[in-house]
PDB file of C-alpha atoms in Angstrom:
ATOM      1  CA  ASP P  23     102.617 207.885 146.091  1.00 55.00           C
ATOM      2  CA  ALA P  24     105.793 205.999 146.877  1.00 57.00           C
ATOM      3  CA  LYS P  25     107.729 204.308 144.139  1.00 83.00           C
ATOM      4  CA  THR P  26     108.316 200.575 143.980  1.00 90.00           C
ATOM      5  CA  THR P  27     111.195 198.472 142.693  1.00 92.00           C
ATOM      6  CA  GLN P  28     110.685 194.989 141.298  1.00 95.00           C
ATOM      7  CA  PRO P  29     112.983 192.585 139.440  1.00 96.00           C
ATOM      8  CA  PRO P  30     112.186 192.694 135.728  1.00 94.00           C
ATOM      9  CA  SER P  31     111.775 188.934 135.353  1.00 97.00           C
ATOM     10  CA  MET P  32     111.621 185.652 137.274  1.00 97.00           C
ATOM     11  CA  ASP P  33     111.112 181.968 136.526  1.00 97.00           C
ATOM     12  CA  CYS P  34     109.312 179.429 138.686  1.00 97.00           C
ATOM     13  CA  ALA P  35     108.784 175.685 138.279  1.00 97.00           C
ATOM     14  CA  GLU P  36     105.209 174.544 137.943  1.00 97.00           C
ATOM     15  CA  GLY P  37     103.804 173.389 141.283  1.00 96.00           C
ATOM     16  CA  ARG P  38     106.361 175.281 143.328  1.00 97.00           C
ATOM     17  CA  ALA P  39     105.766 178.485 145.251  1.00 97.00           C
ATOM     18  CA  ALA P  40     106.484 181.695 143.377  1.00 98.00           C
ATOM     19  CA  ASN P  41     107.843 184.460 145.594  1.00 98.00           C
ATOM     20  CA  LEU P  42     107.785 187.885 143.993  1.00 97.00           C
ATOM     21  CA  PRO P  43     109.634 190.627 145.884  1.00 97.00           C
ATOM     22  CA  CYS P  44     108.917 194.346 145.920  1.00 96.00           C
ATOM     23  CA  ASN P  45     110.855 197.178 147.529  1.00 94.00           C
ATOM     24  CA  HIS P  46     109.009 200.304 148.626  1.00 92.00           C
ATOM     25  CA  SER P  47     111.476 201.944 150.991  1.00 91.00           C
ATOM     26  CA  THR P  48     109.798 205.375 150.853  1.00 87.00           C
ATOM     27  CA  ILE P  49     106.344 204.098 151.748  1.00 88.00           C
ATOM     28  CA  SER P  50     104.456 206.286 154.193  1.00 85.00           C
ATOM     29  CA  GLY P  51     102.210 205.237 157.021  1.00 84.00           C
ATOM     30  CA  ASN P  52      98.929 205.617 155.172  1.00 82.00           C
ATOM     31  CA  GLU P  53      99.956 203.880 151.969  1.00 85.00           C
ATOM     32  CA  TYR P  54      98.705 200.413 151.121  1.00 88.00           C
ATOM     33  CA  VAL P  55     100.555 197.807 149.072  1.00 91.00           C
ATOM     34  CA  TYR P  56      98.561 196.441 146.134  1.00 92.00           C
ATOM     35  CA  TRP P  57      99.391 193.642 143.749  1.00 95.00           C
ATOM     36  CA  TYR P  58      97.931 193.232 140.283  1.00 95.00           C
ATOM     37  CA  ARG P  59      98.852 190.932 137.437  1.00 96.00           C
ATOM     38  CA  GLN P  60      98.420 191.169 133.698  1.00 94.00           C
ATOM     39  CA  ILE P  61      98.234 188.119 131.523  1.00 93.00           C
ATOM     40  CA  HIS P  62      99.223 188.714 127.925  1.00 87.00           C
ATOM     41  CA  SER P  63      96.603 190.591 125.894  1.00 82.00           C
ATOM     42  CA  GLN P  64      94.313 191.105 128.886  1.00 89.00           C
ATOM     43  CA  GLY P  65      93.661 193.973 131.287  1.00 92.00           C
ATOM     44  CA  PRO P  66      95.298 193.934 134.734  1.00 93.00           C
ATOM     45  CA  GLN P  67      93.655 191.818 137.412  1.00 94.00           C
ATOM     46  CA  TYR P  68      93.558 192.669 141.112  1.00 92.00           C
ATOM     47  CA  ILE P  69      95.229 190.063 143.345  1.00 95.00           C
ATOM     48  CA  ILE P  70      95.544 191.316 146.914  1.00 94.00           C
ATOM     49  CA  HIS P  71      96.372 194.321 149.064  1.00 92.00           C
ATOM     50  CA  GLY P  72      97.482 195.080 152.611  1.00 92.00           C
ATOM     51  CA  LEU P  73      98.637 197.806 154.968  1.00 90.00           C
ATOM     52  CA  LYS P  74     100.925 196.196 157.536  1.00 90.00           C
ATOM     53  CA  ASN P  75      99.548 192.787 158.400  1.00 87.00           C
ATOM     54  CA  ASN P  76     100.088 189.765 156.223  1.00 93.00           C
ATOM     55  CA  GLU P  77      97.108 188.955 154.043  1.00 95.00           C
ATOM     56  CA  THR P  78      95.888 185.812 152.311  1.00 96.00           C
ATOM     57  CA  ASN P  79      93.100 185.147 149.856  1.00 95.00           C
ATOM     58  CA  GLU P  80      92.219 182.422 147.385  1.00 94.00           C
ATOM     59  CA  MET P  81      94.797 183.650 144.895  1.00 94.00           C
ATOM     60  CA  ALA P  82      97.874 184.545 146.917  1.00 97.00           C
ATOM     61  CA  SER P  83      99.507 185.621 150.167  1.00 98.00           C
ATOM     62  CA  LEU P  84     101.072 188.989 150.841  1.00 97.00           C
ATOM     63  CA  ILE P  85     103.902 189.266 153.340  1.00 97.00           C
ATOM     64  CA  ILE P  86     104.864 192.796 154.419  1.00 96.00           C
ATOM     65  CA  THR P  87     108.011 193.333 156.460  1.00 96.00           C
ATOM     66  CA  GLU P  88     107.708 194.908 159.865  1.00 94.00           C
ATOM     67  CA  ASP P  89     109.292 198.163 158.695  1.00 94.00           C
ATOM     68  CA  ARG P  90     106.980 198.074 155.646  1.00 94.00           C
ATOM     69  CA  LYS P  91     109.844 198.837 153.296  1.00 94.00           C
ATOM     70  CA  SER P  92     109.372 195.678 151.300  1.00 95.00           C
ATOM     71  CA  SER P  93     106.837 192.966 150.608  1.00 96.00           C
ATOM     72  CA  THR P  94     106.570 189.586 148.928  1.00 97.00           C
ATOM     73  CA  LEU P  95     103.697 188.169 146.930  1.00 98.00           C
ATOM     74  CA  ILE P  96     103.481 184.403 147.238  1.00 98.00           C
ATOM     75  CA  LEU P  97     101.659 182.179 144.770  1.00 97.00           C
ATOM     76  CA  PRO P  98     101.710 178.918 146.747  1.00 96.00           C
ATOM     77  CA  HIS P  99     101.486 176.425 143.873  1.00 95.00           C
ATOM     78  CA  ALA P 100     102.283 178.143 140.608  1.00 96.00           C
ATOM     79  CA  THR P 101     100.570 176.903 137.451  1.00 97.00           C
ATOM     80  CA  LEU P 102     101.245 177.706 133.812  1.00 97.00           C
ATOM     81  CA  ARG P 103      98.261 180.072 133.906  1.00 95.00           C
ATOM     82  CA  ASP P 104     100.109 182.206 136.447  1.00 97.00           C
ATOM     83  CA  THR P 105     102.580 183.297 133.764  1.00 97.00           C
ATOM     84  CA  ALA P 106     102.012 187.056 133.686  1.00 97.00           C
ATOM     85  CA  VAL P 107     103.463 190.442 134.560  1.00 95.00           C
ATOM     86  CA  TYR P 108     103.001 191.194 138.265  1.00 97.00           C
ATOM     87  CA  TYR P 109     102.742 194.783 139.451  1.00 94.00           C
ATOM     88  CA  CYS P 110     103.424 195.976 142.975  1.00 94.00           C
ATOM     89  CA  ILE P 111     101.859 199.354 143.733  1.00 90.00           C
ATOM     90  CA  VAL P 112     101.766 201.519 146.818  1.00 86.00           C
ATOM     91  CA  ARG P 113      98.888 203.905 147.165  1.00 79.00           C
ATOM     92  CA  VAL P 114      97.149 206.061 149.695  1.00 68.00           C
ATOM     93  CA  TYR P 115      93.810 204.407 150.414  1.00 57.00           C
ATOM     94  CA  SER P 116      91.882 207.482 149.408  1.00 58.00           C
ATOM     95  CA  GLY P 117      94.155 208.269 146.508  1.00 58.00           C
ATOM     96  CA  ASN P 118      92.966 208.620 142.980  1.00 60.00           C
ATOM     97  CA  GLN P 119      95.700 207.066 141.009  1.00 66.00           C
ATOM     98  CA  PHE P 120      97.694 203.933 140.536  1.00 69.00           C
ATOM     99  CA  TYR P 121     101.317 204.069 139.470  1.00 75.00           C
ATOM    100  CA  PHE P 122     101.843 200.703 137.869  1.00 78.00           C
ATOM    101  CA  GLY P 123     105.498 200.793 136.920  1.00 78.00           C
ATOM    102  CA  THR P 124     106.885 198.036 134.735  1.00 80.00           C
ATOM    103  CA  GLY P 125     106.387 195.046 137.046  1.00 91.00           C
ATOM    104  CA  THR P 126     107.963 191.571 137.151  1.00 96.00           C
ATOM    105  CA  SER P 127     107.446 189.192 134.271  1.00 95.00           C
ATOM    106  CA  LEU P 128     106.892 185.760 135.852  1.00 98.00           C
ATOM    107  CA  THR P 129     107.318 182.677 133.678  1.00 98.00           C
ATOM    108  CA  VAL P 130     106.079 179.382 135.089  1.00 97.00           C
ATOM    109  CA  ILE P 131     108.048 176.535 133.573  1.00 97.00           C
ATOM    110  CA  PRO P 132     106.557 173.048 133.100  1.00 95.00           C
TER     111      PRO P 132
ATOM    112  CA  ASP G  17      80.418 188.465 137.307  1.00 65.00           C
ATOM    113  CA  VAL G  18      81.999 191.896 137.194  1.00 63.00           C
ATOM    114  CA  LYS G  19      82.444 193.171 133.710  1.00 90.00           C
ATOM    115  CA  VAL G  20      84.145 196.073 131.968  1.00 95.00           C
ATOM    116  CA  THR G  21      83.879 196.083 128.207  1.00 95.00           C
ATOM    117  CA  GLN G  22      85.611 198.197 125.611  1.00 96.00           C
ATOM    118  CA  SER G  23      84.168 198.885 122.193  1.00 90.00           C
ATOM    119  CA  SER G  24      87.046 197.521 120.129  1.00 91.00           C
ATOM    120  CA  ARG G  25      90.031 195.237 120.721  1.00 93.00           C
ATOM    121  CA  TYR G  26      91.936 196.617 117.743  1.00 96.00           C
ATOM    122  CA  LEU G  27      91.592 199.942 115.949  1.00 97.00           C
ATOM    123  CA  VAL G  28      93.558 201.541 113.111  1.00 97.00           C
ATOM    124  CA  LYS G  29      93.140 205.245 112.418  1.00 97.00           C
ATOM    125  CA  ARG G  30      94.894 207.902 110.363  1.00 97.00           C
ATOM    126  CA  THR G  31      96.684 210.964 111.680  1.00 98.00           C
ATOM    127  CA  GLY G  32      94.261 213.819 112.260  1.00 97.00           C
ATOM    128  CA  GLU G  33      91.175 211.636 112.655  1.00 97.00           C
ATOM    129  CA  LYS G  34      88.879 212.017 115.630  1.00 97.00           C
ATOM    130  CA  VAL G  35      88.837 208.786 117.612  1.00 97.00           C
ATOM    131  CA  PHE G  36      86.294 207.604 120.184  1.00 97.00           C
ATOM    132  CA  LEU G  37      87.091 204.791 122.602  1.00 98.00           C
ATOM    133  CA  GLU G  38      84.101 203.571 124.555  1.00 97.00           C
ATOM    134  CA  CYS G  39      84.042 201.802 127.891  1.00 97.00           C
ATOM    135  CA  VAL G  40      81.013 200.321 129.642  1.00 97.00           C
ATOM    136  CA  GLN G  41      80.803 198.737 133.094  1.00 96.00           C
ATOM    137  CA  ASP G  42      77.857 196.782 134.443  1.00 94.00           C
ATOM    138  CA  MET G  43      78.711 196.988 138.149  1.00 90.00           C
ATOM    139  CA  ASP G  44      77.115 200.350 138.978  1.00 91.00           C
ATOM    140  CA  HIS G  45      80.568 201.666 139.891  1.00 90.00           C
ATOM    141  CA  GLU G  46      81.027 205.331 140.682  1.00 89.00           C
ATOM    142  CA  ASN G  47      84.575 205.639 139.424  1.00 90.00           C
ATOM    143  CA  MET G  48      85.988 205.069 135.979  1.00 93.00           C
ATOM    144  CA  PHE G  49      89.504 205.462 134.621  1.00 93.00           C
ATOM    145  CA  TRP G  50      91.376 205.583 131.327  1.00 95.00           C
ATOM    146  CA  TYR G  51      95.016 204.445 131.123  1.00 94.00           C
ATOM    147  CA  ARG G  52      97.436 203.921 128.319  1.00 95.00           C
ATOM    148  CA  GLN G  53     100.084 201.221 128.422  1.00 92.00           C
ATOM    149  CA  ASP G  54     103.366 201.429 126.541  1.00 92.00           C
ATOM    150  CA  PRO G  55     106.384 199.109 126.639  1.00 86.00           C
ATOM    151  CA  GLY G  56     108.823 200.106 129.362  1.00 82.00           C
ATOM    152  CA  LEU G  57     106.466 202.738 130.785  1.00 83.00           C
ATOM    153  CA  GLY G  58     103.841 200.654 132.562  1.00 82.00           C
ATOM    154  CA  LEU G  59     100.300 202.027 132.848  1.00 86.00           C
ATOM    155  CA  ARG G  60      99.821 205.777 132.890  1.00 89.00           C
ATOM    156  CA  LEU G  61      96.597 207.462 133.936  1.00 89.00           C
ATOM    157  CA  ILE G  62      95.034 209.772 131.349  1.00 94.00           C
ATOM    158  CA  TYR G  63      91.728 210.829 132.933  1.00 94.00           C
ATOM    159  CA  PHE G  64      89.342 209.609 135.594  1.00 91.00           C
ATOM    160  CA  SER G  65      85.792 210.319 136.655  1.00 93.00           C
ATOM    161  CA  TYR G  66      84.082 210.076 140.045  1.00 89.00           C
ATOM    162  CA  ASP G  67      80.565 210.700 138.892  1.00 90.00           C
ATOM    163  CA  VAL G  68      78.438 211.466 135.878  1.00 93.00           C
ATOM    164  CA  LYS G  69      79.659 214.618 134.140  1.00 91.00           C
ATOM    165  CA  MET G  70      82.675 214.782 136.462  1.00 91.00           C
ATOM    166  CA  LYS G  71      86.212 214.371 135.165  1.00 93.00           C
ATOM    167  CA  GLU G  72      89.717 214.929 136.432  1.00 91.00           C
ATOM    168  CA  LYS G  73      93.066 214.922 134.679  1.00 91.00           C
ATOM    169  CA  GLY G  74      95.525 212.168 135.315  1.00 89.00           C
ATOM    170  CA  ASP G  75      99.229 212.219 134.548  1.00 86.00           C
ATOM    171  CA  ILE G  76      99.075 212.548 130.772  1.00 93.00           C
ATOM    172  CA  PRO G  77      95.842 214.272 129.682  1.00 95.00           C
ATOM    173  CA  GLU G  78      97.347 216.249 126.788  1.00 96.00           C
ATOM    174  CA  GLY G  79      95.776 215.367 123.473  1.00 96.00           C
ATOM    175  CA  TYR G  80      92.817 213.604 125.091  1.00 98.00           C
ATOM    176  CA  SER G  81      89.385 214.471 126.398  1.00 97.00           C
ATOM    177  CA  VAL G  82      86.692 212.390 128.078  1.00 97.00           C
ATOM    178  CA  SER G  83      82.947 212.253 128.417  1.00 97.00           C
ATOM    179  CA  ARG G  84      80.763 210.668 131.094  1.00 97.00           C
ATOM    180  CA  GLU G  85      77.105 211.293 130.324  1.00 96.00           C
ATOM    181  CA  LYS G  86      75.876 208.081 131.975  1.00 96.00           C
ATOM    182  CA  LYS G  87      77.186 206.308 135.028  1.00 95.00           C
ATOM    183  CA  GLU G  88      78.023 203.106 133.182  1.00 96.00           C
ATOM    184  CA  ARG G  89      79.814 204.674 130.222  1.00 97.00           C
ATOM    185  CA  PHE G  90      83.129 206.544 130.016  1.00 97.00           C
ATOM    186  CA  SER G  91      84.442 207.658 126.651  1.00 97.00           C
ATOM    187  CA  LEU G  92      87.981 208.650 125.718  1.00 98.00           C
ATOM    188  CA  ILE G  93      88.293 211.048 122.780  1.00 98.00           C
ATOM    189  CA  LEU G  94      91.341 211.780 120.686  1.00 97.00           C
ATOM    190  CA  GLU G  95      90.364 215.033 118.982  1.00 94.00           C
ATOM    191  CA  SER G  96      93.074 214.762 116.327  1.00 97.00           C
ATOM    192  CA  ALA G  97      94.953 211.485 116.516  1.00 97.00           C
ATOM    193  CA  SER G  98      98.723 211.527 116.203  1.00 97.00           C
ATOM    194  CA  THR G  99     101.222 208.711 115.735  1.00 97.00           C
ATOM    195  CA  ASN G 100     102.512 209.106 119.307  1.00 97.00           C
ATOM    196  CA  GLN G 101      99.059 208.095 120.530  1.00 98.00           C
ATOM    197  CA  THR G 102      99.571 204.603 119.164  1.00 98.00           C
ATOM    198  CA  SER G 103      99.206 202.525 122.306  1.00 97.00           C
ATOM    199  CA  MET G 104      97.152 200.046 124.308  1.00 96.00           C
ATOM    200  CA  TYR G 105      94.265 201.831 126.038  1.00 97.00           C
ATOM    201  CA  LEU G 106      92.784 200.333 129.176  1.00 96.00           C
ATOM    202  CA  CYS G 107      89.580 201.316 130.921  1.00 96.00           C
ATOM    203  CA  ALA G 108      88.903 200.487 134.583  1.00 93.00           C
ATOM    204  CA  SER G 109      86.211 201.056 137.180  1.00 93.00           C
ATOM    205  CA  SER G 110      85.952 200.885 140.951  1.00 88.00           C
ATOM    206  CA  LEU G 111      83.074 201.004 143.386  1.00 83.00           C
ATOM    207  CA  LEU G 112      84.281 203.569 145.874  1.00 71.00           C
ATOM    208  CA  ARG G 113      86.513 206.573 145.514  1.00 63.00           C
ATOM    209  CA  GLN G 114      88.766 205.023 148.137  1.00 60.00           C
ATOM    210  CA  ASP G 115      88.662 201.591 146.598  1.00 62.00           C
ATOM    211  CA  GLY G 116      91.952 200.299 145.340  1.00 71.00           C
ATOM    212  CA  GLU G 117      90.413 197.319 143.639  1.00 83.00           C
ATOM    213  CA  GLN G 118      89.964 198.425 140.079  1.00 88.00           C
ATOM    214  CA  PHE G 119      88.374 196.208 137.458  1.00 91.00           C
ATOM    215  CA  PHE G 120      89.919 196.481 134.036  1.00 94.00           C
ATOM    216  CA  GLY G 121      88.569 195.952 130.566  1.00 95.00           C
ATOM    217  CA  PRO G 122      90.435 193.876 127.974  1.00 94.00           C
ATOM    218  CA  GLY G 123      92.032 196.909 126.340  1.00 96.00           C
ATOM    219  CA  THR G 124      91.957 198.532 122.894  1.00 96.00           C
ATOM    220  CA  ARG G 125      95.115 198.440 120.818  1.00 96.00           C
ATOM    221  CA  LEU G 126      95.062 201.650 118.792  1.00 97.00           C
ATOM    222  CA  THR G 127      97.407 202.197 115.857  1.00 98.00           C
ATOM    223  CA  VAL G 128      97.601 205.672 114.337  1.00 98.00           C
ATOM    224  CA  LEU G 129      99.169 205.712 110.869  1.00 97.00           C
TER     225      LEU G 129
END
């Protein structure tokens, strides 16, 4: 599976959009982009995934560039409860494993 | 609501002890996973299982074994605990082999003295 690169930390003001970037320049055609988050002292939580089209659900939006070498997770109106570590993962759909990396620690500031 | 539970949130054991970490899911999922999480290293896969009595090694299986006698239960075993196995252990499950949406338990923080 391809590796991902994320900034180690970010801040976001409460109520504003949080945009979390992820680089995956070695992604191959059959690899999906997944996002998870982990709130302190809890297990990771699935957020969203996509292949090449932009995706949106009740939690977030995922924007994947046309060349698929990078993506952005958007939390449209960040709340204090969104403070967490966010992991960007690329994975073959039929693959067995997730490589979580170290993620981005997002702090939402009141 | 989907649920993955782990037998303990915190566990303290001594070097050389045999340690059992239990994980139960109530979603009738085929696939179950054990990870460990360490600062600066992210989550690393230890073992996974696609079916009852089936198991496959992940990235770091050394020093661990697993057991899946029932579909809903996946156990991680440390045959002889060592201090370098002090870590957060996370169990997860997913419905399909291809399914990237894994559901995680709350984790067990194991300290080996």
